[in-house]
XYZ file of C-alpha atoms in Angstrom:
337
model
C 57.281 128.904 -33.004
C 53.683 128.892 -32.342
C 51.400 126.868 -29.840
C 47.663 127.026 -29.571
C 45.658 125.533 -26.980
C 48.596 123.334 -25.877
C 47.877 120.698 -23.203
C 50.150 117.969 -21.630
C 48.844 115.758 -18.906
C 51.188 113.072 -17.698
C 49.748 109.477 -16.800
C 49.077 108.828 -13.206
C 51.767 107.039 -11.265
C 50.709 104.262 -8.863
C 48.376 105.627 -6.294
C 48.298 109.258 -7.672
C 46.254 111.400 -9.952
C 47.129 112.484 -13.544
C 49.815 115.208 -13.412
C 48.913 118.319 -15.684
C 52.241 119.902 -16.886
C 50.701 122.540 -19.494
C 47.296 123.894 -19.593
C 45.775 125.598 -22.614
C 49.114 127.460 -23.507
C 48.814 129.887 -26.326
C 52.196 131.199 -27.294
C 53.636 132.702 -30.427
C 57.341 133.383 -30.703
C 58.195 135.633 -33.779
C 60.991 134.694 -36.394
C 64.216 136.375 -35.467
C 63.267 136.855 -31.878
C 65.546 136.231 -28.873
C 62.933 134.953 -26.497
C 62.959 134.029 -22.815
C 60.927 131.305 -21.292
C 61.033 131.708 -17.658
C 59.402 129.733 -14.517
C 60.043 127.846 -11.417
C 61.339 124.346 -11.369
C 58.441 122.099 -12.512
C 56.539 125.050 -14.205
C 56.540 123.168 -17.554
C 59.183 124.700 -19.387
C 61.069 121.433 -20.171
C 57.897 119.891 -21.119
C 57.265 122.668 -23.794
C 60.673 122.255 -25.034
C 60.363 118.605 -25.282
C 57.122 118.993 -27.162
C 58.589 121.425 -29.728
C 61.783 118.947 -30.295
C 59.301 115.951 -30.744
C 60.675 114.281 -27.670
C 57.269 114.290 -25.784
C 53.705 113.635 -27.207
C 51.307 116.565 -26.279
C 47.835 115.596 -25.125
C 46.143 118.292 -27.441
C 46.528 121.587 -29.064
C 48.501 122.750 -32.145
C 52.256 123.294 -32.208
C 54.259 124.615 -35.294
C 58.109 125.139 -35.400
C 59.186 127.502 -38.289
C 55.708 127.398 -39.626
C 55.701 123.579 -39.770
C 52.972 121.590 -38.009
C 54.904 119.032 -35.866
C 52.132 116.567 -36.517
C 51.776 116.963 -40.070
C 55.208 117.114 -40.944
C 57.268 115.917 -37.933
C 60.687 115.264 -39.885
C 60.755 118.739 -41.309
C 59.644 120.224 -38.075
C 62.283 118.267 -36.049
C 65.030 119.384 -38.656
C 64.256 123.058 -38.166
C 65.068 123.065 -34.446
C 68.305 122.628 -32.723
C 68.109 121.932 -28.862
C 70.679 122.260 -26.209
C 69.541 120.344 -23.104
C 70.405 121.001 -19.564
C 72.278 117.453 -19.284
C 75.615 116.816 -21.116
C 74.914 113.996 -23.192
C 78.220 113.583 -25.054
C 79.948 110.445 -26.130
C 83.370 110.474 -24.321
C 85.163 108.468 -26.772
C 84.569 110.735 -29.958
C 86.163 114.074 -30.682
C 84.335 117.160 -31.086
C 85.126 117.065 -34.860
C 83.683 113.436 -34.965
C 80.590 114.293 -32.811
C 79.524 117.074 -35.172
C 80.030 114.891 -38.264
C 78.022 112.255 -36.978
C 75.301 114.714 -35.867
C 75.215 116.397 -39.172
C 74.992 112.998 -40.812
C 72.048 111.985 -38.807
C 70.226 115.108 -40.011
C 71.017 114.232 -43.517
C 73.366 117.114 -44.147
C 75.800 116.251 -46.944
C 79.455 116.134 -46.494
C 79.848 119.204 -48.803
C 77.329 121.208 -46.837
C 78.793 120.367 -43.411
C 80.280 123.407 -41.385
C 81.992 121.484 -38.615
C 85.271 123.455 -38.369
C 83.392 126.680 -38.673
C 81.122 125.852 -35.885
C 83.715 124.657 -33.720
C 85.681 127.946 -34.161
C 82.723 130.022 -33.426
C 82.215 128.365 -29.975
C 86.044 128.354 -29.535
C 86.679 124.722 -29.822
C 88.644 124.467 -32.963
C 92.048 123.773 -31.217
C 90.181 120.842 -29.390
C 88.626 119.486 -32.607
C 90.475 116.168 -32.408
C 90.745 115.868 -28.581
C 88.662 113.144 -26.915
C 85.524 114.692 -25.570
C 86.168 113.174 -22.131
C 89.282 115.385 -21.923
C 87.422 118.655 -22.234
C 86.638 120.711 -19.241
C 82.927 121.274 -18.215
C 82.749 124.646 -19.866
C 84.188 123.014 -23.001
C 81.427 120.388 -22.884
C 78.977 122.930 -22.585
C 80.292 124.698 -25.593
C 80.283 121.460 -27.446
C 76.528 120.953 -26.831
C 75.736 124.232 -28.425
C 78.002 123.068 -31.443
C 76.173 119.854 -31.849
C 72.843 121.694 -31.772
C 74.119 123.945 -34.693
C 75.479 121.131 -36.814
C 72.516 121.084 -39.103
C 72.172 124.830 -39.318
C 68.776 124.865 -37.727
C 66.834 128.202 -38.176
C 65.522 127.854 -34.531
C 67.857 127.260 -31.488
C 66.522 126.241 -28.126
C 69.021 126.940 -25.106
C 67.809 125.017 -22.095
C 69.929 126.472 -18.945
C 72.940 126.790 -21.176
C 75.009 128.593 -18.522
C 74.144 126.300 -15.541
C 77.599 125.806 -13.757
C 79.459 127.911 -16.314
C 82.195 130.481 -15.317
C 81.776 134.097 -15.829
C 84.247 134.431 -18.877
C 82.525 131.331 -20.595
C 79.204 132.887 -20.087
C 80.265 136.181 -21.879
C 81.570 134.298 -24.719
C 78.478 132.066 -25.147
C 76.269 135.067 -25.088
C 78.204 136.858 -27.390
C 78.056 133.927 -29.770
C 74.182 133.784 -29.050
C 73.791 137.394 -29.981
C 75.762 136.962 -33.313
C 73.531 133.959 -34.256
C 70.358 135.973 -33.569
C 71.694 138.861 -35.558
C 72.081 136.378 -38.487
C 68.485 135.667 -38.152
C 68.411 132.436 -35.880
C 65.134 132.306 -33.606
C 66.423 131.488 -30.260
C 64.352 130.377 -27.359
C 66.340 130.685 -23.981
C 65.239 129.209 -20.646
C 67.322 130.184 -17.583
C 67.244 130.788 -13.753
C 69.730 133.779 -14.233
C 67.014 136.253 -14.625
C 69.586 139.278 -15.221
C 70.649 137.208 -18.200
C 67.147 137.101 -19.694
C 66.648 140.816 -18.914
C 69.767 141.840 -20.824
C 69.415 139.331 -23.717
C 65.868 138.843 -24.485
C 63.385 141.180 -26.393
C 60.373 139.278 -25.219
C 59.837 137.221 -22.364
C 56.987 134.581 -21.261
C 56.628 133.231 -17.691
C 54.972 129.797 -17.077
C 53.776 129.087 -13.596
C 52.144 125.779 -12.651
C 51.641 124.891 -16.231
C 49.938 128.197 -17.162
C 51.248 131.022 -19.258
C 51.230 133.534 -16.708
C 52.736 136.473 -18.645
C 54.007 137.253 -22.098
C 55.138 140.679 -23.208
C 58.230 142.549 -24.364
C 60.932 142.881 -21.685
C 60.220 146.483 -21.353
C 56.536 146.103 -20.937
C 56.987 143.487 -18.323
C 59.281 145.899 -16.301
C 56.733 148.593 -16.186
C 54.287 146.418 -14.584
C 55.422 147.256 -11.254
C 55.205 151.123 -10.598
C 57.801 151.251 -7.855
C 61.024 152.671 -7.360
C 63.382 153.255 -4.278
C 65.425 156.431 -3.564
C 68.250 156.202 -0.924
C 69.741 159.499 0.426
C 73.030 159.875 2.408
C 72.770 162.806 4.555
C 75.612 164.793 5.854
C 74.495 164.439 9.536
C 72.945 161.824 11.785
C 69.192 161.769 12.505
C 67.263 159.909 15.248
C 64.109 159.457 13.611
C 62.664 160.520 10.205
C 61.274 164.140 10.416
C 57.494 164.060 10.916
C 56.992 166.465 7.939
C 58.320 163.932 5.479
C 55.823 161.204 6.698
C 52.991 163.823 6.156
C 51.639 165.929 3.218
C 51.598 164.799 -0.366
C 55.147 163.279 -0.166
C 54.414 161.386 3.126
C 51.113 160.069 1.413
C 52.821 158.840 -1.827
C 55.902 157.369 -0.190
C 57.124 154.724 2.425
C 59.959 156.454 4.295
C 62.425 154.701 6.599
C 65.575 155.429 8.416
C 67.741 152.116 8.162
C 70.897 154.095 9.452
C 71.486 157.456 11.020
C 72.365 159.158 8.025
C 70.479 157.013 5.409
C 66.876 157.954 4.467
C 64.944 155.553 2.165
C 61.989 156.504 0.028
C 59.835 153.868 -1.498
C 57.580 155.421 -3.912
C 55.481 155.109 -7.120
C 56.646 157.169 -10.133
C 53.193 157.494 -11.231
C 52.065 159.294 -8.037
C 55.160 161.429 -7.195
C 58.529 162.318 -8.739
C 62.021 162.455 -7.416
C 61.982 166.263 -7.434
C 59.102 166.466 -5.179
C 61.023 164.118 -2.741
C 64.149 166.224 -2.937
C 62.160 169.420 -2.421
C 60.653 167.933 0.720
C 64.004 167.070 2.155
C 65.507 170.370 1.325
C 62.670 172.081 3.086
C 63.649 170.249 6.294
C 67.140 171.697 6.250
C 68.845 168.649 5.302
C 71.958 168.474 3.179
C 72.238 165.389 0.723
C 75.647 164.192 0.313
C 74.912 161.302 -2.020
C 71.935 159.494 -3.516
C 71.063 156.437 -5.323
C 67.925 154.833 -6.961
C 66.898 151.256 -7.595
C 64.703 150.298 -10.532
C 62.260 147.362 -10.697
C 64.011 144.437 -12.292
C 62.662 141.231 -13.679
C 63.265 139.444 -10.374
C 60.588 141.638 -8.978
C 58.245 140.788 -11.688
C 59.077 137.054 -11.625
C 58.482 136.974 -7.767
C 55.182 138.835 -8.152
C 53.802 136.352 -10.691
C 55.016 133.255 -9.067
C 54.788 134.023 -5.562
C 51.623 136.106 -5.115
C 50.524 136.987 -1.589
C 48.439 134.281 0.073
C 45.428 136.564 0.206
C 45.698 137.601 -3.435
C 46.113 133.879 -4.627
C 43.149 132.922 -2.763
C 41.095 135.741 -4.168
C 42.350 134.917 -7.639
C 41.004 131.248 -7.264
C 37.559 132.687 -5.901
C 37.416 135.182 -8.882
C 38.311 132.430 -11.492
C 35.712 130.066 -10.118
C 33.100 132.827 -10.212
C 33.837 133.751 -13.768
C 33.893 130.207 -15.072
C 30.959 128.932 -13.100
C 33.113 127.225 -10.608
C 36.051 124.860 -11.332
C 36.777 126.290 -14.572
C 40.064 126.762 -16.375
C 41.667 129.862 -15.215
C 43.650 130.169 -18.262
C 40.659 131.003 -20.313
C 39.568 133.929 -18.217
C 40.444 137.293 -19.557
C 42.825 139.286 -17.300
C-alpha cells in the first residue's frame, strides 16, 4: 500500500470550520509486511483505512493498494483488500457459512474457487458453520468478521482494532492466525490501542497524530529513539538516604538516583552515557551488597507518549520552529525533521 501527499478534509458542520483529518501523508507499506498503524482516537487512522477501502473519498493525493491506483481502477483496488472493521456488522439471520458464501459472491468469486470451509476452520468456526450468527458469542463474531474479510482471498488484510473486547485465549488464537497469514505472503495492516501487541507483532510501525504522519520506522529503530533505561537494586540492608557518592562523580552526573524504599535503589540512566557495570562498581565501592536487581527497557508506550503527548514547552517550540521554517503558518509535515 502506498500513499503520496494524501489529504482529507471533512466539510464543515453548521457553525464550524472544515475539519482536516489527514495532512500530506506519505506512507509506503511494503508487500508481505505486518505493519502497525497507531495513533490516539481521532488521529486519522480510520479515515486512512476507509480511503484505502474506497469507503471515503480523499481530498487530494495518490493512493495505491497492491500497486493499483484506487482512482484509475477502483474495482481491482477494492478487490485486493479485505477490511475487518471495529464494528460487528453481521446479519444475525444468516449462518457463518452463508455469510461467507454471500461475501465471496459479491466479489465475483466462483463457486469452484470459494474456500468457505477452509476459512471457517482456520478461524475456529467450522463447528459453528451452520449455526445462526446471532447465537455466536462476541469472540466468535469477531472471528467471523475476520473470516468475511478473507472470503475473497485478498492479498492485503486490514485489521482495525480486531481484539477490542476479546478475551486472552481468543486474542492468542487470532494473532497465531494473523502470523500464519502473514507467513503465507498476506500484507497486513493493523491498528490497535494495545501497544504491546503492536510491539510484538509488527515489523514496521507508523504513528499518526492530529492528521500528520509523526513517525514511521522499523519497530526496533523506534524503540531506540529513547535512550533511557532503569536499573532497580534490592539491597541487603536499609538505607535512610542515597549515599552522597552515588549522586556525585561520573555516575551521579549520568544518572537520576532515587530511594523509593529503604532497601530499593533506582537508577535512571542513558546507556549511551554510562553502563550498568559502572553503576554496579559505584554501588560496590560504597560497601553495599546487592540481593537482587532488575532492569526496565524502553517500550513502545514510551515512544507513543513522547510523540503524541510532548511537553507543553516542546510543543510550543515545535510550532514556533515550524512557522519560522515555513515562512509562518506553513504545513509542519513539509518541514524536514
